[in-house]
C-alpha cells in the first residue's frame, strides 16, 4: 500500500543530483503539463454541467441536488463513513474484551459488522417503497451464507468471509445515509414551501465584466465573447444543429424547485436516539400534497335557486306540502 501511494507521485517528481553531491527533487514539467491538461478538461466538464443545471435542465439539476444532499457522489460516501465508525468504548472491560477478540481473530477471517445506526437504517429502508430510490432495493437484513457448496461439502471459510464482505459492500452502496437534523428540517421547509427561496443568483450578462468596488455594475467586455446560449431562439437553433440534445431547459420557478426538493426529501432519512426505547428512530421525508379547493364542498353556490325543492326534486307548495307528480325537469 505504501508503494502504491508513493509511486503515484514519483511520476511527477524526479530526483536530480547536483555537482556538489546534493540530491534535490524537482517537478517533471512535461508530465505536470499533461496532468494539468487532464485536470482542466475535468474542470471544464464540471463547469458545463453546472451551467446546464443553472439553465434549468432537469436531469443535470436533479444530479446536482442529489450530490448536494448526499444522495450520490463524494458527500454520500462521507455520510456513510460516519455510520461505519463504532461508538467509543468508555468501559475498560469492554475495551479489553474487544481487543482480545481482535487479537484472536486472524486478519484474513475478519468480517465487517453493521453498527446500530446502520442496522436501524437498513430495517427502515427495507420497509419503504423502493420506487422513491434511484438504487436497487434492499431485501436482506443479514447475509445468507450457504452451509455447503455445490459438492455438498462444508462452505470454505475464505469464501464465507468474501461472501460477507461482498454483501456488506453491496448493502452500503444501496443504503441512503441520514442527514443532520438542521439540514433535514431546512430541506423539509424548502420542499413544503415554508422556507422562502430568493431564486437563483442573477447571472452576469453576456459580454460584460463586473466593475470593481461598484456593487452590481457591469461594463462591456473587450475581446472575444464566450459562446453561451441565453435566449430561447438560440437554444432552438442549437437544438437543430445538435439533435442529440433531448432535454430542454426549464425556468427555475419556486413551484418547480419545490417539486425537485420534494423528490430529494423523500430519499433523505433522519436518525434520532429514543431514550425510552433505547434504540434509533428513523424518520423519512414525506410531503403530503393536499389539493386546495376553491369552494368548500359544504358551501352552497346558489342557495336561493333551489328554495322549495326537496331532495327528491319535488316542488313544495304553500304550507310546505308538495304536489304529487311535480318533479323538476
GROMACS .gro file of C-alpha atoms in nm:
model
  329
    1UNK     CA    1   0.000   0.000   0.000
    2UNK     CA    2   0.288   0.239   0.081
    3UNK     CA    3   0.443   0.177  -0.261
    4UNK     CA    4   0.107   0.222  -0.431
    5UNK     CA    5   0.060   0.565  -0.272
    6UNK     CA    6   0.416   0.688  -0.314
    7UNK     CA    7   0.460   0.572  -0.674
    8UNK     CA    8   0.170   0.792  -0.780
    9UNK     CA    9   0.382   1.097  -0.701
   10UNK     CA   10   0.715   0.967  -0.829
   11UNK     CA   11   0.595   1.011  -1.186
   12UNK     CA   12   0.566   1.387  -1.138
   13UNK     CA   13   0.877   1.437  -0.920
   14UNK     CA   14   1.227   1.324  -1.013
   15UNK     CA   15   1.548   1.319  -0.812
   16UNK     CA   16   1.830   1.529  -0.955
   17UNK     CA   17   2.188   1.501  -0.831
   18UNK     CA   18   2.379   1.828  -0.830
   19UNK     CA   19   2.754   1.878  -0.887
   20UNK     CA   20   2.824   1.936  -0.520
   21UNK     CA   21   2.676   1.597  -0.434
   22UNK     CA   22   2.338   1.714  -0.310
   23UNK     CA   23   2.017   1.548  -0.428
   24UNK     CA   24   1.709   1.759  -0.485
   25UNK     CA   25   1.358   1.673  -0.600
   26UNK     CA   26   1.221   1.866  -0.894
   27UNK     CA   27   0.896   1.858  -1.085
   28UNK     CA   28   0.877   1.688  -1.418
   29UNK     CA   29   0.738   1.976  -1.624
   30UNK     CA   30   0.633   1.763  -1.918
   31UNK     CA   31   0.423   1.527  -1.706
   32UNK     CA   32   0.298   1.815  -1.493
   33UNK     CA   33   0.161   1.991  -1.802
   34UNK     CA   34  -0.002   1.668  -1.915
   35UNK     CA   35  -0.163   1.627  -1.575
   36UNK     CA   36  -0.277   1.990  -1.584
   37UNK     CA   37  -0.447   1.938  -1.920
   38UNK     CA   38  -0.645   1.648  -1.777
   39UNK     CA   39  -0.743   1.850  -1.471
   40UNK     CA   40  -0.856   2.144  -1.686
   41UNK     CA   41  -1.062   1.907  -1.901
   42UNK     CA   42  -1.239   1.770  -1.593
   43UNK     CA   43  -1.293   2.124  -1.460
   44UNK     CA   44  -1.448   2.241  -1.788
   45UNK     CA   45  -1.672   1.937  -1.793
   46UNK     CA   46  -1.793   2.006  -1.438
   47UNK     CA   47  -1.845   2.375  -1.516
   48UNK     CA   48  -2.053   2.290  -1.823
   49UNK     CA   49  -2.259   2.050  -1.612
   50UNK     CA   50  -2.329   2.323  -1.355
   51UNK     CA   51  -2.419   2.570  -1.630
   52UNK     CA   52  -2.676   2.327  -1.767
   53UNK     CA   53  -2.820   2.284  -1.418
   54UNK     CA   54  -2.847   2.662  -1.371
   55UNK     CA   55  -3.009   2.695  -1.715
   56UNK     CA   56  -3.284   2.460  -1.597
   57UNK     CA   57  -3.206   2.121  -1.749
   58UNK     CA   58  -3.391   1.882  -1.521
   59UNK     CA   59  -3.155   1.584  -1.530
   60UNK     CA   60  -2.849   1.797  -1.453
   61UNK     CA   61  -3.032   1.986  -1.179
   62UNK     CA   62  -3.151   1.665  -1.014
   63UNK     CA   63  -2.798   1.525  -1.011
   64UNK     CA   64  -2.660   1.846  -0.857
   65UNK     CA   65  -2.927   1.837  -0.583
   66UNK     CA   66  -2.855   1.469  -0.513
   67UNK     CA   67  -2.486   1.547  -0.478
   68UNK     CA   68  -2.562   1.847  -0.256
   69UNK     CA   69  -2.770   1.647  -0.008
   70UNK     CA   70  -2.552   1.337  -0.013
   71UNK     CA   71  -2.771   1.105  -0.221
   72UNK     CA   72  -2.481   1.034  -0.455
   73UNK     CA   73  -2.118   1.128  -0.503
   74UNK     CA   74  -1.845   1.212  -0.255
   75UNK     CA   75  -2.068   1.354   0.020
   76UNK     CA   76  -2.274   1.036   0.027
   77UNK     CA   77  -1.959   0.832   0.097
   78UNK     CA   78  -1.864   1.076   0.372
   79UNK     CA   79  -2.205   1.039   0.539
   80UNK     CA   80  -2.185   0.660   0.514
   81UNK     CA   81  -1.836   0.657   0.669
   82UNK     CA   82  -1.971   0.837   0.977
   83UNK     CA   83  -2.213   0.550   1.038
   84UNK     CA   84  -1.943   0.286   0.992
   85UNK     CA   85  -1.735   0.418   1.283
   86UNK     CA   86  -1.827   0.225   1.601
   87UNK     CA   87  -1.908   0.402   1.924
   88UNK     CA   88  -1.613   0.476   2.150
   89UNK     CA   89  -1.587   0.231   2.439
   90UNK     CA   90  -1.560   0.401   2.777
   91UNK     CA   91  -1.563   0.090   2.994
   92UNK     CA   92  -1.220  -0.070   3.040
   93UNK     CA   93  -1.371  -0.418   3.046
   94UNK     CA   94  -1.536  -0.368   2.708
   95UNK     CA   95  -1.210  -0.243   2.562
   96UNK     CA   96  -1.026  -0.548   2.695
   97UNK     CA   97  -1.285  -0.790   2.553
   98UNK     CA   98  -1.283  -0.624   2.213
   99UNK     CA   99  -0.904  -0.614   2.191
  100UNK     CA  100  -0.890  -0.983   2.284
  101UNK     CA  101  -1.138  -1.073   2.012
  102UNK     CA  102  -0.942  -0.876   1.753
  103UNK     CA  103  -0.611  -1.032   1.854
  104UNK     CA  104  -0.752  -1.387   1.843
  105UNK     CA  105  -0.915  -1.344   1.501
  106UNK     CA  106  -0.674  -1.353   1.208
  107UNK     CA  107  -0.686  -1.062   0.968
  108UNK     CA  108  -0.796  -1.288   0.681
  109UNK     CA  109  -1.105  -1.401   0.879
  110UNK     CA  110  -1.224  -1.061   0.998
  111UNK     CA  111  -1.558  -0.957   0.855
  112UNK     CA  112  -1.726  -0.615   0.873
  113UNK     CA  113  -2.026  -0.573   1.102
  114UNK     CA  114  -2.318  -0.335   1.090
  115UNK     CA  115  -2.335  -0.074   1.363
  116UNK     CA  116  -2.659   0.001   1.550
  117UNK     CA  117  -2.723   0.305   1.329
  118UNK     CA  118  -2.670   0.107   1.009
  119UNK     CA  119  -2.893  -0.178   1.130
  120UNK     CA  120  -3.179   0.059   1.218
  121UNK     CA  121  -3.143   0.240   0.887
  122UNK     CA  122  -3.133  -0.088   0.693
  123UNK     CA  123  -3.453  -0.219   0.858
  124UNK     CA  124  -3.634   0.105   0.790
  125UNK     CA  125  -3.526   0.132   0.426
  126UNK     CA  126  -3.640  -0.224   0.351
  127UNK     CA  127  -3.991  -0.129   0.468
  128UNK     CA  128  -4.001   0.177   0.242
  129UNK     CA  129  -4.117   0.177  -0.116
  130UNK     CA  130  -3.827   0.111  -0.349
  131UNK     CA  131  -3.973   0.337  -0.618
  132UNK     CA  132  -3.862   0.651  -0.436
  133UNK     CA  133  -3.495   0.549  -0.451
  134UNK     CA  134  -3.272   0.559  -0.757
  135UNK     CA  135  -3.082   0.249  -0.647
  136UNK     CA  136  -3.167  -0.120  -0.635
  137UNK     CA  137  -3.392  -0.218  -0.341
  138UNK     CA  138  -3.259  -0.381  -0.025
  139UNK     CA  139  -3.412  -0.714   0.075
  140UNK     CA  140  -3.185  -0.881   0.332
  141UNK     CA  141  -3.104  -0.774   0.687
  142UNK     CA  142  -2.807  -1.010   0.705
  143UNK     CA  143  -2.602  -1.214   0.455
  144UNK     CA  144  -2.735  -1.563   0.387
  145UNK     CA  145  -2.420  -1.769   0.366
  146UNK     CA  146  -2.483  -2.119   0.230
  147UNK     CA  147  -2.387  -2.405   0.458
  148UNK     CA  148  -2.246  -2.626   0.181
  149UNK     CA  149  -2.104  -2.573  -0.166
  150UNK     CA  150  -2.211  -2.734  -0.495
  151UNK     CA  151  -2.028  -3.056  -0.399
  152UNK     CA  152  -2.226  -3.074  -0.074
  153UNK     CA  153  -1.915  -3.002   0.129
  154UNK     CA  154  -1.869  -2.754   0.405
  155UNK     CA  155  -1.858  -2.398   0.274
  156UNK     CA  156  -1.492  -2.281   0.279
  157UNK     CA  157  -1.405  -2.021   0.540
  158UNK     CA  158  -1.231  -1.795   0.290
  159UNK     CA  159  -1.534  -1.793   0.062
  160UNK     CA  160  -1.758  -1.720   0.362
  161UNK     CA  161  -1.550  -1.412   0.451
  162UNK     CA  162  -1.551  -1.288   0.092
  163UNK     CA  163  -1.927  -1.353   0.067
  164UNK     CA  164  -1.996  -1.138   0.375
  165UNK     CA  165  -1.766  -0.861   0.253
  166UNK     CA  166  -1.940  -0.852  -0.085
  167UNK     CA  167  -2.283  -0.836   0.082
  168UNK     CA  168  -2.162  -0.557   0.312
  169UNK     CA  169  -2.027  -0.351   0.020
  170UNK     CA  170  -2.346  -0.404  -0.184
  171UNK     CA  171  -2.563  -0.301   0.112
  172UNK     CA  172  -2.369   0.019   0.175
  173UNK     CA  173  -2.389   0.103  -0.197
  174UNK     CA  174  -2.772   0.088  -0.185
  175UNK     CA  175  -2.820   0.249   0.157
  176UNK     CA  176  -2.940   0.610   0.188
  177UNK     CA  177  -2.739   0.793   0.457
  178UNK     CA  178  -2.923   1.020   0.702
  179UNK     CA  179  -2.889   1.396   0.721
  180UNK     CA  180  -2.832   1.613   1.024
  181UNK     CA  181  -3.142   1.744   1.199
  182UNK     CA  182  -3.082   2.108   1.099
  183UNK     CA  183  -3.022   2.028   0.732
  184UNK     CA  184  -3.315   1.783   0.725
  185UNK     CA  185  -3.558   2.040   0.867
  186UNK     CA  186  -3.437   2.307   0.625
  187UNK     CA  187  -3.488   2.075   0.331
  188UNK     CA  188  -3.834   1.994   0.463
  189UNK     CA  189  -3.919   2.364   0.473
  190UNK     CA  190  -3.794   2.415   0.117
  191UNK     CA  191  -3.994   2.118  -0.011
  192UNK     CA  192  -4.312   2.231   0.169
  193UNK     CA  193  -4.273   2.595   0.067
  194UNK     CA  194  -4.241   2.719   0.426
  195UNK     CA  195  -3.886   2.846   0.376
  196UNK     CA  196  -3.861   3.140   0.140
  197UNK     CA  197  -3.646   3.089  -0.166
  198UNK     CA  198  -3.499   3.401  -0.322
  199UNK     CA  199  -3.442   3.233  -0.655
  200UNK     CA  200  -3.118   3.178  -0.845
  201UNK     CA  201  -2.844   3.438  -0.821
  202UNK     CA  202  -2.870   3.677  -1.118
  203UNK     CA  203  -2.602   3.591  -1.370
  204UNK     CA  204  -2.371   3.837  -1.535
  205UNK     CA  205  -2.493   3.940  -1.875
  206UNK     CA  206  -2.306   3.800  -2.170
  207UNK     CA  207  -2.030   4.031  -2.292
  208UNK     CA  208  -1.990   4.231  -1.970
  209UNK     CA  209  -1.746   4.232  -1.683
  210UNK     CA  210  -1.802   4.347  -1.328
  211UNK     CA  211  -1.659   4.684  -1.225
  212UNK     CA  212  -1.452   4.676  -0.908
  213UNK     CA  213  -1.597   4.845  -0.598
  214UNK     CA  214  -1.921   4.927  -0.775
  215UNK     CA  215  -2.170   4.676  -0.639
  216UNK     CA  216  -2.361   4.512  -0.924
  217UNK     CA  217  -2.247   4.747  -1.201
  218UNK     CA  218  -2.114   4.596  -1.523
  219UNK     CA  219  -1.935   4.723  -1.830
  220UNK     CA  220  -1.890   4.589  -2.181
  221UNK     CA  221  -1.606   4.341  -2.204
  222UNK     CA  222  -1.330   4.359  -2.463
  223UNK     CA  223  -1.211   4.077  -2.682
  224UNK     CA  224  -1.384   3.760  -2.795
  225UNK     CA  225  -1.707   3.680  -2.615
  226UNK     CA  226  -1.761   3.328  -2.475
  227UNK     CA  227  -2.028   3.126  -2.652
  228UNK     CA  228  -2.326   3.055  -2.430
  229UNK     CA  229  -2.692   3.011  -2.504
  230UNK     CA  230  -2.902   3.279  -2.337
  231UNK     CA  231  -3.226   3.317  -2.533
  232UNK     CA  232  -3.489   3.063  -2.631
  233UNK     CA  233  -3.428   3.134  -3.001
  234UNK     CA  234  -3.059   3.049  -2.972
  235UNK     CA  235  -3.147   2.730  -2.785
  236UNK     CA  236  -3.384   2.622  -3.064
  237UNK     CA  237  -3.117   2.688  -3.327
  238UNK     CA  238  -2.861   2.496  -3.122
  239UNK     CA  239  -3.102   2.204  -3.084
  240UNK     CA  240  -3.149   2.190  -3.462
  241UNK     CA  241  -2.772   2.176  -3.508
  242UNK     CA  242  -2.734   1.913  -3.234
  243UNK     CA  243  -3.038   1.680  -3.238
  244UNK     CA  244  -2.878   1.461  -2.969
  245UNK     CA  245  -2.976   1.724  -2.711
  246UNK     CA  246  -3.306   1.585  -2.585
  247UNK     CA  247  -3.379   1.782  -2.269
  248UNK     CA  248  -3.490   2.141  -2.284
  249UNK     CA  249  -3.428   2.400  -2.013
  250UNK     CA  250  -3.695   2.479  -1.758
  251UNK     CA  251  -3.750   2.810  -1.589
  252UNK     CA  252  -3.641   2.793  -1.223
  253UNK     CA  253  -3.966   2.891  -1.053
  254UNK     CA  254  -4.045   2.830  -0.683
  255UNK     CA  255  -4.304   2.568  -0.777
  256UNK     CA  256  -4.059   2.382  -1.000
  257UNK     CA  257  -3.790   2.384  -0.729
  258UNK     CA  258  -4.035   2.265  -0.462
  259UNK     CA  259  -4.109   1.961  -0.678
  260UNK     CA  260  -3.739   1.882  -0.710
  261UNK     CA  261  -3.674   1.940  -0.338
  262UNK     CA  262  -3.968   1.714  -0.254
  263UNK     CA  263  -3.820   1.439  -0.471
  264UNK     CA  264  -3.487   1.467  -0.290
  265UNK     CA  265  -3.653   1.496   0.052
  266UNK     CA  266  -3.825   1.160   0.008
  267UNK     CA  267  -3.484   0.994  -0.016
  268UNK     CA  268  -3.344   1.161   0.299
  269UNK     CA  269  -3.387   0.985   0.636
  270UNK     CA  270  -3.318   1.122   0.980
  271UNK     CA  271  -3.179   0.933   1.282
  272UNK     CA  272  -3.290   1.025   1.637
  273UNK     CA  273  -3.199   0.843   1.956
  274UNK     CA  274  -3.501   0.732   2.163
  275UNK     CA  275  -3.414   0.724   2.532
  276UNK     CA  276  -3.732   0.542   2.632
  277UNK     CA  277  -3.697   0.258   2.382
  278UNK     CA  278  -3.315   0.265   2.385
  279UNK     CA  279  -3.293   0.245   2.007
  280UNK     CA  280  -3.262   0.461   1.698
  281UNK     CA  281  -3.574   0.603   1.536
  282UNK     CA  282  -3.565   0.657   1.159
  283UNK     CA  283  -3.785   0.927   1.004
  284UNK     CA  284  -3.816   0.954   0.628
  285UNK     CA  285  -3.901   1.271   0.444
  286UNK     CA  286  -4.255   1.288   0.316
  287UNK     CA  287  -4.452   1.582   0.182
  288UNK     CA  288  -4.826   1.517   0.169
  289UNK     CA  289  -4.976   1.704  -0.122
  290UNK     CA  290  -5.324   1.835  -0.047
  291UNK     CA  291  -5.526   1.997  -0.321
  292UNK     CA  292  -5.663   2.337  -0.228
  293UNK     CA  293  -6.032   2.352  -0.316
  294UNK     CA  294  -6.157   2.683  -0.449
  295UNK     CA  295  -6.505   2.624  -0.300
  296UNK     CA  296  -6.581   2.436   0.019
  297UNK     CA  297  -6.793   2.125  -0.050
  298UNK     CA  298  -7.045   2.212   0.223
  299UNK     CA  299  -7.096   2.565   0.094
  300UNK     CA  300  -7.393   2.617  -0.138
  301UNK     CA  301  -7.326   2.808  -0.454
  302UNK     CA  302  -7.678   2.932  -0.523
  303UNK     CA  303  -7.892   2.879  -0.212
  304UNK     CA  304  -8.194   3.079  -0.343
  305UNK     CA  305  -8.222   2.889  -0.670
  306UNK     CA  306  -8.341   2.564  -0.512
  307UNK     CA  307  -8.569   2.702  -0.240
  308UNK     CA  308  -8.887   2.497  -0.208
  309UNK     CA  309  -8.734   2.184  -0.367
  310UNK     CA  310  -8.675   1.873  -0.157
  311UNK     CA  311  -8.406   1.610  -0.206
  312UNK     CA  312  -8.634   1.408  -0.439
  313UNK     CA  313  -8.672   1.703  -0.673
  314UNK     CA  314  -9.038   1.778  -0.586
  315UNK     CA  315  -9.159   2.138  -0.556
  316UNK     CA  316  -9.328   2.234  -0.229
  317UNK     CA  317  -9.649   2.437  -0.240
  318UNK     CA  318  -9.758   2.697   0.011
  319UNK     CA  319  -9.781   2.543   0.352
  320UNK     CA  320  -9.487   2.313   0.298
  321UNK     CA  321  -9.677   2.034   0.114
  322UNK     CA  322  -9.551   1.900  -0.213
  323UNK     CA  323  -9.777   1.843  -0.509
  324UNK     CA  324  -9.776   1.485  -0.638
  325UNK     CA  325  -9.609   1.436  -0.968
  326UNK     CA  326  -9.450   1.780  -0.969
  327UNK     CA  327  -9.090   1.698  -1.047
  328UNK     CA  328  -8.829   1.937  -1.162
  329UNK     CA  329  -8.721   1.866  -1.513
   0.00000   0.00000   0.00000
